[in-house]
Amino acid sequence: MATAALHTVARLRTAAATGDDGGVPVTTPRTPAREAAERELSKREYHQDDPGLLQRLLDWLWDHISSLLGSAAQATPGGWVGLAVLAVVVLLLVVALRMRLGKFRPETTSDSGSLFGNRLRSAAEHRSAAEAHAAADRWSEALQERMRAIVRSLEERALLDRRPGRTADEAASEAGRTLPDHADALRSAARSFDEVTYGERPADAAAYSAVRDIDGALQRAVPRLPETPAPGDTSLLVKHGDRGSDATTPGGGGR
């Protein structure tokens, strides 16, 4: 149908241009003939097989992408082969970086970084949950529960106050002042908890064992309390009597 219409338009244009239509005088001028041809071709039946808007957009995008790739291939040593090798190398670097760093950790607030959930558990319950996860090789969950056991145990011993919304880093920093010999171990356990919880870096048996050992060491740790003078101990007091005796002269209170 489209081909027949094109032939008709061609004959109309030729007739309008030459004034010859097989010996029959042409009575339609050139401009009306062109307009008639355009109206004929604008009819819907001639455009049923035209690509849709989405297809035309995809074709346009593909043409531009092909042009860009062609330009890049010409500028790359080895042409298309060199470009393909470069793309594979970049992809491998991205995958390696993602596996090495894990998910980029956003800044967390105290709510999203809370160490405990809504349910209150004892340290013994957290340790029991940790061992159950470890027995099923769920090392990330086991490490999280063991870190919660550490903090809950410190709270039960009154070495930390119970405070909702506390993060693992905050707990490690506060407990490190009371247990300075274990401050580095506490920070290490908190860092492992953060990497598993927020960085989505899966833990393994070795990581869990390290936090479990820290928990065991902290249960035996003796806190370092501030020094206070014993009853009757005047070594830390200022000896005002001595100072007064130095200020007086022999012979008593004369000028």
PDB file of C-alpha atoms in Angstrom:
ATOM      1  CA  MET A   1       0.000   0.000   0.000  1.00  0.00           C
ATOM      2  CA  ALA A   2       2.784   2.403   0.865  1.00  0.00           C
ATOM      3  CA  THR A   3       4.588   1.611  -2.392  1.00  0.00           C
ATOM      4  CA  ALA A   4       1.464   2.310  -4.439  1.00  0.00           C
ATOM      5  CA  ALA A   5       0.974   5.591  -2.666  1.00  0.00           C
ATOM      6  CA  LEU A   6       4.552   6.598  -3.387  1.00  0.00           C
ATOM      7  CA  HIS A   7       4.064   5.790  -7.072  1.00  0.00           C
ATOM      8  CA  THR A   8       0.906   7.887  -7.096  1.00  0.00           C
ATOM      9  CA  VAL A   9       2.690  10.799  -5.475  1.00  0.00           C
ATOM     10  CA  ALA A  10       5.561  10.476  -7.926  1.00  0.00           C
ATOM     11  CA  ARG A  11       3.161  10.608 -10.886  1.00  0.00           C
ATOM     12  CA  LEU A  12       1.410  13.631  -9.421  1.00  0.00           C
ATOM     13  CA  ARG A  13       4.690  15.435  -8.894  1.00  0.00           C
ATOM     14  CA  THR A  14       5.908  14.561 -12.395  1.00  0.00           C
ATOM     15  CA  ALA A  15       2.667  15.668 -13.905  1.00  0.00           C
ATOM     16  CA  ALA A  16       2.739  18.884 -11.933  1.00  0.00           C
ATOM     17  CA  ALA A  17       6.277  19.556 -13.058  1.00  0.00           C
ATOM     18  CA  THR A  18       5.961  18.697 -16.760  1.00  0.00           C
ATOM     19  CA  GLY A  19       2.335  19.453 -17.370  1.00  0.00           C
ATOM     20  CA  ASP A  20       1.969  16.048 -19.037  1.00  0.00           C
ATOM     21  CA  ASP A  21      -0.232  13.218 -17.786  1.00  0.00           C
ATOM     22  CA  GLY A  22      -0.307  10.753 -20.683  1.00  0.00           C
ATOM     23  CA  GLY A  23      -1.725  13.257 -23.092  1.00  0.00           C
ATOM     24  CA  VAL A  24      -4.478  14.456 -20.687  1.00  0.00           C
ATOM     25  CA  PRO A  25      -4.050  18.105 -19.776  1.00  0.00           C
ATOM     26  CA  VAL A  26      -3.224  18.641 -16.066  1.00  0.00           C
ATOM     27  CA  THR A  27      -5.586  20.944 -14.330  1.00  0.00           C
ATOM     28  CA  THR A  28      -4.013  20.729 -10.806  1.00  0.00           C
ATOM     29  CA  PRO A  29      -1.177  23.186 -10.176  1.00  0.00           C
ATOM     30  CA  ARG A  30       2.097  22.068  -8.597  1.00  0.00           C
ATOM     31  CA  THR A  31       1.492  23.349  -5.058  1.00  0.00           C
ATOM     32  CA  PRO A  32      -1.969  21.808  -4.624  1.00  0.00           C
ATOM     33  CA  ALA A  33      -0.612  18.552  -6.054  1.00  0.00           C
ATOM     34  CA  ARG A  34       2.171  18.504  -3.458  1.00  0.00           C
ATOM     35  CA  GLU A  35      -0.274  19.243  -0.682  1.00  0.00           C
ATOM     36  CA  ALA A  36      -2.554  16.490  -1.918  1.00  0.00           C
ATOM     37  CA  ALA A  37       0.361  14.060  -1.902  1.00  0.00           C
ATOM     38  CA  GLU A  38       1.294  15.045   1.657  1.00  0.00           C
ATOM     39  CA  ARG A  39      -2.267  14.569   2.809  1.00  0.00           C
ATOM     40  CA  GLU A  40      -2.353  11.175   1.144  1.00  0.00           C
ATOM     41  CA  LEU A  41       0.851  10.051   2.831  1.00  0.00           C
ATOM     42  CA  SER A  42      -0.275  11.341   6.224  1.00  0.00           C
ATOM     43  CA  LYS A  43      -3.134   8.894   6.339  1.00  0.00           C
ATOM     44  CA  ARG A  44      -2.976   6.366   9.185  1.00  0.00           C
ATOM     45  CA  GLU A  45      -2.823   3.250   7.012  1.00  0.00           C
ATOM     46  CA  TYR A  46       0.570   4.330   5.668  1.00  0.00           C
ATOM     47  CA  HIS A  47       2.090   4.505   9.187  1.00  0.00           C
ATOM     48  CA  GLN A  48       0.853   1.311  10.806  1.00  0.00           C
ATOM     49  CA  ASP A  49       4.304  -0.278  10.659  1.00  0.00           C
ATOM     50  CA  ASP A  50       6.255   2.802  11.796  1.00  0.00           C
ATOM     51  CA  PRO A  51       8.344   2.293  14.969  1.00  0.00           C
ATOM     52  CA  GLY A  52       6.879   3.708  18.166  1.00  0.00           C
ATOM     53  CA  LEU A  53       8.274   6.548  20.229  1.00  0.00           C
ATOM     54  CA  LEU A  54      10.150   4.198  22.555  1.00  0.00           C
ATOM     55  CA  GLN A  55      11.691   2.314  19.650  1.00  0.00           C
ATOM     56  CA  ARG A  56      12.783   5.555  17.999  1.00  0.00           C
ATOM     57  CA  LEU A  57      14.335   6.699  21.290  1.00  0.00           C
ATOM     58  CA  LEU A  58      16.190   3.398  21.696  1.00  0.00           C
ATOM     59  CA  ASP A  59      17.426   3.597  18.115  1.00  0.00           C
ATOM     60  CA  TRP A  60      18.660   7.124  18.732  1.00  0.00           C
ATOM     61  CA  LEU A  61      20.467   6.072  21.919  1.00  0.00           C
ATOM     62  CA  TRP A  62      22.022   3.058  20.260  1.00  0.00           C
ATOM     63  CA  ASP A  63      23.278   5.181  17.371  1.00  0.00           C
ATOM     64  CA  HIS A  64      24.959   7.574  19.777  1.00  0.00           C
ATOM     65  CA  ILE A  65      26.417   4.774  21.919  1.00  0.00           C
ATOM     66  CA  SER A  66      27.742   3.037  18.828  1.00  0.00           C
ATOM     67  CA  SER A  67      29.304   6.299  17.723  1.00  0.00           C
ATOM     68  CA  LEU A  68      30.969   6.801  21.105  1.00  0.00           C
ATOM     69  CA  LEU A  69      32.230   3.216  21.231  1.00  0.00           C
ATOM     70  CA  GLY A  70      33.567   3.550  17.734  1.00  0.00           C
ATOM     71  CA  SER A  71      35.455   6.694  18.683  1.00  0.00           C
ATOM     72  CA  ALA A  72      36.818   4.996  21.822  1.00  0.00           C
ATOM     73  CA  ALA A  73      37.885   1.942  19.834  1.00  0.00           C
ATOM     74  CA  GLN A  74      39.786   4.134  17.387  1.00  0.00           C
ATOM     75  CA  ALA A  75      41.563   5.889  20.263  1.00  0.00           C
ATOM     76  CA  THR A  76      42.378   2.632  22.115  1.00  0.00           C
ATOM     77  CA  PRO A  77      45.430   0.576  21.151  1.00  0.00           C
ATOM     78  CA  GLY A  78      44.201  -2.646  19.584  1.00  0.00           C
ATOM     79  CA  GLY A  79      40.866  -1.212  18.483  1.00  0.00           C
ATOM     80  CA  TRP A  80      37.782  -3.118  19.591  1.00  0.00           C
ATOM     81  CA  VAL A  81      39.854  -5.890  21.173  1.00  0.00           C
ATOM     82  CA  GLY A  82      41.779  -3.407  23.281  1.00  0.00           C
ATOM     83  CA  LEU A  83      38.569  -1.685  24.322  1.00  0.00           C
ATOM     84  CA  ALA A  84      37.033  -5.018  25.378  1.00  0.00           C
ATOM     85  CA  VAL A  85      40.123  -5.918  27.426  1.00  0.00           C
ATOM     86  CA  LEU A  86      40.056  -2.507  29.102  1.00  0.00           C
ATOM     87  CA  ALA A  87      36.366  -2.938  29.987  1.00  0.00           C
ATOM     88  CA  VAL A  88      37.032  -6.379  31.512  1.00  0.00           C
ATOM     89  CA  VAL A  89      39.934  -5.008  33.593  1.00  0.00           C
ATOM     90  CA  VAL A  90      37.793  -2.160  34.939  1.00  0.00           C
ATOM     91  CA  LEU A  91      34.982  -4.588  35.790  1.00  0.00           C
ATOM     92  CA  LEU A  92      37.374  -6.876  37.675  1.00  0.00           C
ATOM     93  CA  LEU A  93      38.763  -3.920  39.624  1.00  0.00           C
ATOM     94  CA  VAL A  94      35.266  -2.847  40.649  1.00  0.00           C
ATOM     95  CA  VAL A  95      34.398  -6.384  41.791  1.00  0.00           C
ATOM     96  CA  ALA A  96      37.648  -6.701  43.751  1.00  0.00           C
ATOM     97  CA  LEU A  97      37.100  -3.328  45.432  1.00  0.00           C
ATOM     98  CA  ARG A  98      33.535  -4.260  46.356  1.00  0.00           C
ATOM     99  CA  MET A  99      34.658  -7.578  47.878  1.00  0.00           C
ATOM    100  CA  ARG A 100      37.508  -5.915  49.755  1.00  0.00           C
ATOM    101  CA  LEU A 101      35.636  -2.969  51.235  1.00  0.00           C
ATOM    102  CA  GLY A 102      32.138  -4.362  51.451  1.00  0.00           C
ATOM    103  CA  LYS A 103      29.227  -1.991  51.468  1.00  0.00           C
ATOM    104  CA  PHE A 104      30.174   1.620  52.008  1.00  0.00           C
ATOM    105  CA  ARG A 105      28.963   2.416  55.491  1.00  0.00           C
ATOM    106  CA  PRO A 106      26.857   5.549  55.774  1.00  0.00           C
ATOM    107  CA  GLU A 107      26.884   7.744  58.835  1.00  0.00           C
ATOM    108  CA  THR A 108      24.593   6.247  61.413  1.00  0.00           C
ATOM    109  CA  THR A 109      22.576   7.932  64.088  1.00  0.00           C
ATOM    110  CA  SER A 110      22.149   6.701  67.611  1.00  0.00           C
ATOM    111  CA  ASP A 111      18.854   5.051  66.690  1.00  0.00           C
ATOM    112  CA  SER A 112      20.110   3.092  63.697  1.00  0.00           C
ATOM    113  CA  GLY A 113      23.399   2.328  65.477  1.00  0.00           C
ATOM    114  CA  SER A 114      21.838   0.987  68.650  1.00  0.00           C
ATOM    115  CA  LEU A 115      23.581  -2.076  70.027  1.00  0.00           C
ATOM    116  CA  PHE A 116      20.503  -3.780  71.476  1.00  0.00           C
ATOM    117  CA  GLY A 117      17.044  -4.342  70.108  1.00  0.00           C
ATOM    118  CA  ASN A 118      13.764  -3.793  71.889  1.00  0.00           C
ATOM    119  CA  ARG A 119      13.905  -7.081  73.799  1.00  0.00           C
ATOM    120  CA  LEU A 120      15.897  -7.023  77.035  1.00  0.00           C
ATOM    121  CA  ARG A 121      18.161 -10.060  77.455  1.00  0.00           C
ATOM    122  CA  SER A 122      20.745 -11.007  80.028  1.00  0.00           C
ATOM    123  CA  ALA A 123      24.393 -11.561  79.204  1.00  0.00           C
ATOM    124  CA  ALA A 124      23.905 -15.315  79.650  1.00  0.00           C
ATOM    125  CA  GLU A 125      21.062 -15.291  77.129  1.00  0.00           C
ATOM    126  CA  HIS A 126      23.182 -13.419  74.592  1.00  0.00           C
ATOM    127  CA  ARG A 127      26.034 -15.891  75.072  1.00  0.00           C
ATOM    128  CA  SER A 128      23.652 -18.820  74.609  1.00  0.00           C
ATOM    129  CA  ALA A 129      22.295 -17.271  71.395  1.00  0.00           C
ATOM    130  CA  ALA A 130      25.840 -16.669  70.172  1.00  0.00           C
ATOM    131  CA  GLU A 131      26.825 -20.292  70.688  1.00  0.00           C
ATOM    132  CA  ALA A 132      23.661 -21.480  68.914  1.00  0.00           C
ATOM    133  CA  HIS A 133      24.519 -19.329  65.881  1.00  0.00           C
ATOM    134  CA  ALA A 134      28.109 -20.541  65.948  1.00  0.00           C
ATOM    135  CA  ALA A 135      26.991 -24.172  66.013  1.00  0.00           C
ATOM    136  CA  ALA A 136      25.040 -23.478  62.801  1.00  0.00           C
ATOM    137  CA  ASP A 137      28.034 -21.673  61.220  1.00  0.00           C
ATOM    138  CA  ARG A 138      26.187 -18.342  61.312  1.00  0.00           C
ATOM    139  CA  TRP A 139      29.323 -16.490  62.321  1.00  0.00           C
ATOM    140  CA  SER A 140      28.072 -12.954  61.733  1.00  0.00           C
ATOM    141  CA  GLU A 141      25.046 -13.419  63.992  1.00  0.00           C
ATOM    142  CA  ALA A 142      27.209 -15.219  66.558  1.00  0.00           C
ATOM    143  CA  LEU A 143      29.682 -12.317  66.668  1.00  0.00           C
ATOM    144  CA  GLN A 144      26.871  -9.791  67.107  1.00  0.00           C
ATOM    145  CA  GLU A 145      25.343 -11.710  70.008  1.00  0.00           C
ATOM    146  CA  ARG A 146      28.745 -12.164  71.671  1.00  0.00           C
ATOM    147  CA  MET A 147      29.383  -8.399  71.515  1.00  0.00           C
ATOM    148  CA  ARG A 148      25.972  -7.790  73.064  1.00  0.00           C
ATOM    149  CA  ALA A 149      26.883 -10.270  75.799  1.00  0.00           C
ATOM    150  CA  ILE A 150      30.062  -8.299  76.528  1.00  0.00           C
ATOM    151  CA  VAL A 151      28.230  -5.014  76.970  1.00  0.00           C
ATOM    152  CA  ARG A 152      25.338  -6.541  78.921  1.00  0.00           C
ATOM    153  CA  SER A 153      27.799  -8.244  81.271  1.00  0.00           C
ATOM    154  CA  LEU A 154      29.535  -4.924  81.935  1.00  0.00           C
ATOM    155  CA  GLU A 155      26.148  -3.378  82.707  1.00  0.00           C
ATOM    156  CA  GLU A 156      25.257  -6.234  85.074  1.00  0.00           C
ATOM    157  CA  ARG A 157      28.544  -5.655  86.909  1.00  0.00           C
ATOM    158  CA  ALA A 158      27.765  -1.926  87.159  1.00  0.00           C
ATOM    159  CA  LEU A 159      30.844  -1.078  85.119  1.00  0.00           C
ATOM    160  CA  LEU A 160      28.535   0.525  82.569  1.00  0.00           C
ATOM    161  CA  ASP A 161      25.245   2.236  83.201  1.00  0.00           C
ATOM    162  CA  ARG A 162      22.207   0.967  81.296  1.00  0.00           C
ATOM    163  CA  ARG A 163      21.563   3.494  78.557  1.00  0.00           C
ATOM    164  CA  PRO A 164      19.180   2.953  75.619  1.00  0.00           C
ATOM    165  CA  GLY A 165      20.597   3.659  72.187  1.00  0.00           C
ATOM    166  CA  ARG A 166      24.218   3.056  73.127  1.00  0.00           C
ATOM    167  CA  THR A 167      26.425   1.964  70.230  1.00  0.00           C
ATOM    168  CA  ALA A 168      29.192  -0.616  70.359  1.00  0.00           C
ATOM    169  CA  ASP A 169      31.835   2.086  69.918  1.00  0.00           C
ATOM    170  CA  GLU A 170      30.426   4.128  72.781  1.00  0.00           C
ATOM    171  CA  ALA A 171      30.312   1.092  75.068  1.00  0.00           C
ATOM    172  CA  ALA A 172      33.906   0.167  74.230  1.00  0.00           C
ATOM    173  CA  SER A 173      35.127   3.710  74.851  1.00  0.00           C
ATOM    174  CA  GLU A 174      33.345   4.021  78.203  1.00  0.00           C
ATOM    175  CA  ALA A 175      34.354   0.562  79.438  1.00  0.00           C
ATOM    176  CA  GLY A 176      37.950   1.167  78.375  1.00  0.00           C
ATOM    177  CA  ARG A 177      38.283   3.904  80.997  1.00  0.00           C
ATOM    178  CA  THR A 178      37.311   1.470  83.759  1.00  0.00           C
ATOM    179  CA  LEU A 179      39.239  -1.458  82.251  1.00  0.00           C
ATOM    180  CA  PRO A 180      42.265   0.273  80.659  1.00  0.00           C
ATOM    181  CA  ASP A 181      44.186  -2.985  80.274  1.00  0.00           C
ATOM    182  CA  HIS A 182      41.424  -4.215  77.961  1.00  0.00           C
ATOM    183  CA  ALA A 183      40.686  -0.961  76.115  1.00  0.00           C
ATOM    184  CA  ASP A 184      42.316  -2.118  72.868  1.00  0.00           C
ATOM    185  CA  ALA A 185      40.461  -5.446  72.967  1.00  0.00           C
ATOM    186  CA  LEU A 186      37.160  -3.641  73.535  1.00  0.00           C
ATOM    187  CA  ARG A 187      37.757  -1.354  70.563  1.00  0.00           C
ATOM    188  CA  SER A 188      38.658  -4.359  68.412  1.00  0.00           C
ATOM    189  CA  ALA A 189      35.435  -6.154  69.349  1.00  0.00           C
ATOM    190  CA  ALA A 190      33.367  -3.032  68.642  1.00  0.00           C
ATOM    191  CA  ARG A 191      35.057  -2.599  65.264  1.00  0.00           C
ATOM    192  CA  SER A 192      34.276  -6.207  64.320  1.00  0.00           C
ATOM    193  CA  PHE A 193      30.646  -5.679  65.351  1.00  0.00           C
ATOM    194  CA  ASP A 194      30.387  -2.536  63.199  1.00  0.00           C
ATOM    195  CA  GLU A 195      31.935  -4.206  60.160  1.00  0.00           C
ATOM    196  CA  VAL A 196      29.462  -7.087  60.357  1.00  0.00           C
ATOM    197  CA  THR A 197      26.404  -5.002  61.234  1.00  0.00           C
ATOM    198  CA  TYR A 198      26.849  -1.911  59.079  1.00  0.00           C
ATOM    199  CA  GLY A 199      29.577  -2.775  56.591  1.00  0.00           C
ATOM    200  CA  GLU A 200      27.941  -6.127  55.724  1.00  0.00           C
ATOM    201  CA  ARG A 201      31.316  -7.863  55.857  1.00  0.00           C
ATOM    202  CA  PRO A 202      30.588 -11.486  56.813  1.00  0.00           C
ATOM    203  CA  ALA A 203      32.405 -12.811  59.841  1.00  0.00           C
ATOM    204  CA  ASP A 204      34.172 -16.160  60.007  1.00  0.00           C
ATOM    205  CA  ALA A 205      35.045 -18.606  62.769  1.00  0.00           C
ATOM    206  CA  ALA A 206      38.293 -16.802  63.570  1.00  0.00           C
ATOM    207  CA  ALA A 207      36.574 -13.422  63.977  1.00  0.00           C
ATOM    208  CA  TYR A 208      33.972 -14.922  66.287  1.00  0.00           C
ATOM    209  CA  SER A 209      36.586 -16.756  68.344  1.00  0.00           C
ATOM    210  CA  ALA A 210      38.487 -13.501  68.860  1.00  0.00           C
ATOM    211  CA  VAL A 211      35.416 -11.726  70.258  1.00  0.00           C
ATOM    212  CA  ARG A 212      34.527 -14.761  72.373  1.00  0.00           C
ATOM    213  CA  ASP A 213      38.031 -14.721  73.885  1.00  0.00           C
ATOM    214  CA  ILE A 214      37.646 -11.029  74.672  1.00  0.00           C
ATOM    215  CA  ASP A 215      34.373 -11.799  76.424  1.00  0.00           C
ATOM    216  CA  GLY A 216      36.043 -14.473  78.522  1.00  0.00           C
ATOM    217  CA  ALA A 217      38.930 -12.193  79.473  1.00  0.00           C
ATOM    218  CA  LEU A 218      36.583  -9.375  80.473  1.00  0.00           C
ATOM    219  CA  GLN A 219      34.609 -11.668  82.771  1.00  0.00           C
ATOM    220  CA  ARG A 220      37.810 -12.219  84.778  1.00  0.00           C
ATOM    221  CA  ALA A 221      38.977  -8.611  84.585  1.00  0.00           C
ATOM    222  CA  VAL A 222      39.220  -6.524  87.737  1.00  0.00           C
ATOM    223  CA  PRO A 223      38.207  -2.890  87.226  1.00  0.00           C
ATOM    224  CA  ARG A 224      40.608  -0.118  88.112  1.00  0.00           C
ATOM    225  CA  LEU A 225      38.724   2.177  90.476  1.00  0.00           C
ATOM    226  CA  PRO A 226      39.799   5.753  91.354  1.00  0.00           C
ATOM    227  CA  GLU A 227      42.204   5.851  94.297  1.00  0.00           C
ATOM    228  CA  THR A 228      40.691   7.106  97.554  1.00  0.00           C
ATOM    229  CA  PRO A 229      42.545   7.694 100.821  1.00  0.00           C
ATOM    230  CA  ALA A 230      42.057   4.991 103.435  1.00  0.00           C
ATOM    231  CA  PRO A 231      40.511   5.946 106.782  1.00  0.00           C
ATOM    232  CA  GLY A 232      43.139   7.680 108.952  1.00  0.00           C
ATOM    233  CA  ASP A 233      45.577   8.100 106.000  1.00  0.00           C
ATOM    234  CA  THR A 234      46.719  11.742 105.964  1.00  0.00           C
ATOM    235  CA  SER A 235      49.466  11.345 103.355  1.00  0.00           C
ATOM    236  CA  LEU A 236      47.351  13.047 100.689  1.00  0.00           C
ATOM    237  CA  LEU A 237      46.321  15.946 102.903  1.00  0.00           C
ATOM    238  CA  VAL A 238      48.162  19.242 103.228  1.00  0.00           C
ATOM    239  CA  LYS A 239      49.895  19.517 106.542  1.00  0.00           C
ATOM    240  CA  HIS A 240      48.719  22.878 107.622  1.00  0.00           C
ATOM    241  CA  GLY A 241      50.401  22.509 110.984  1.00  0.00           C
ATOM    242  CA  ASP A 242      53.839  22.275 109.390  1.00  0.00           C
ATOM    243  CA  ARG A 243      53.102  25.291 107.220  1.00  0.00           C
ATOM    244  CA  GLY A 244      52.003  27.210 110.279  1.00  0.00           C
ATOM    245  CA  SER A 245      55.138  26.261 112.234  1.00  0.00           C
ATOM    246  CA  ASP A 246      57.312  27.490 109.388  1.00  0.00           C
ATOM    247  CA  ALA A 247      55.554  30.831 109.473  1.00  0.00           C
ATOM    248  CA  THR A 248      56.266  31.447 113.171  1.00  0.00           C
ATOM    249  CA  THR A 249      59.547  32.379 114.766  1.00  0.00           C
ATOM    250  CA  PRO A 250      61.071  30.944 117.939  1.00  0.00           C
ATOM    251  CA  GLY A 251      60.034  32.779 120.977  1.00  0.00           C
ATOM    252  CA  GLY A 252      56.306  32.895 120.312  1.00  0.00           C
ATOM    253  CA  GLY A 253      53.864  35.250 118.728  1.00  0.00           C
ATOM    254  CA  GLY A 254      55.817  38.547 118.723  1.00  0.00           C
ATOM    255  CA  ARG A 255      55.890  40.793 115.736  1.00  0.00           C
TER     256      ARG A 255
END
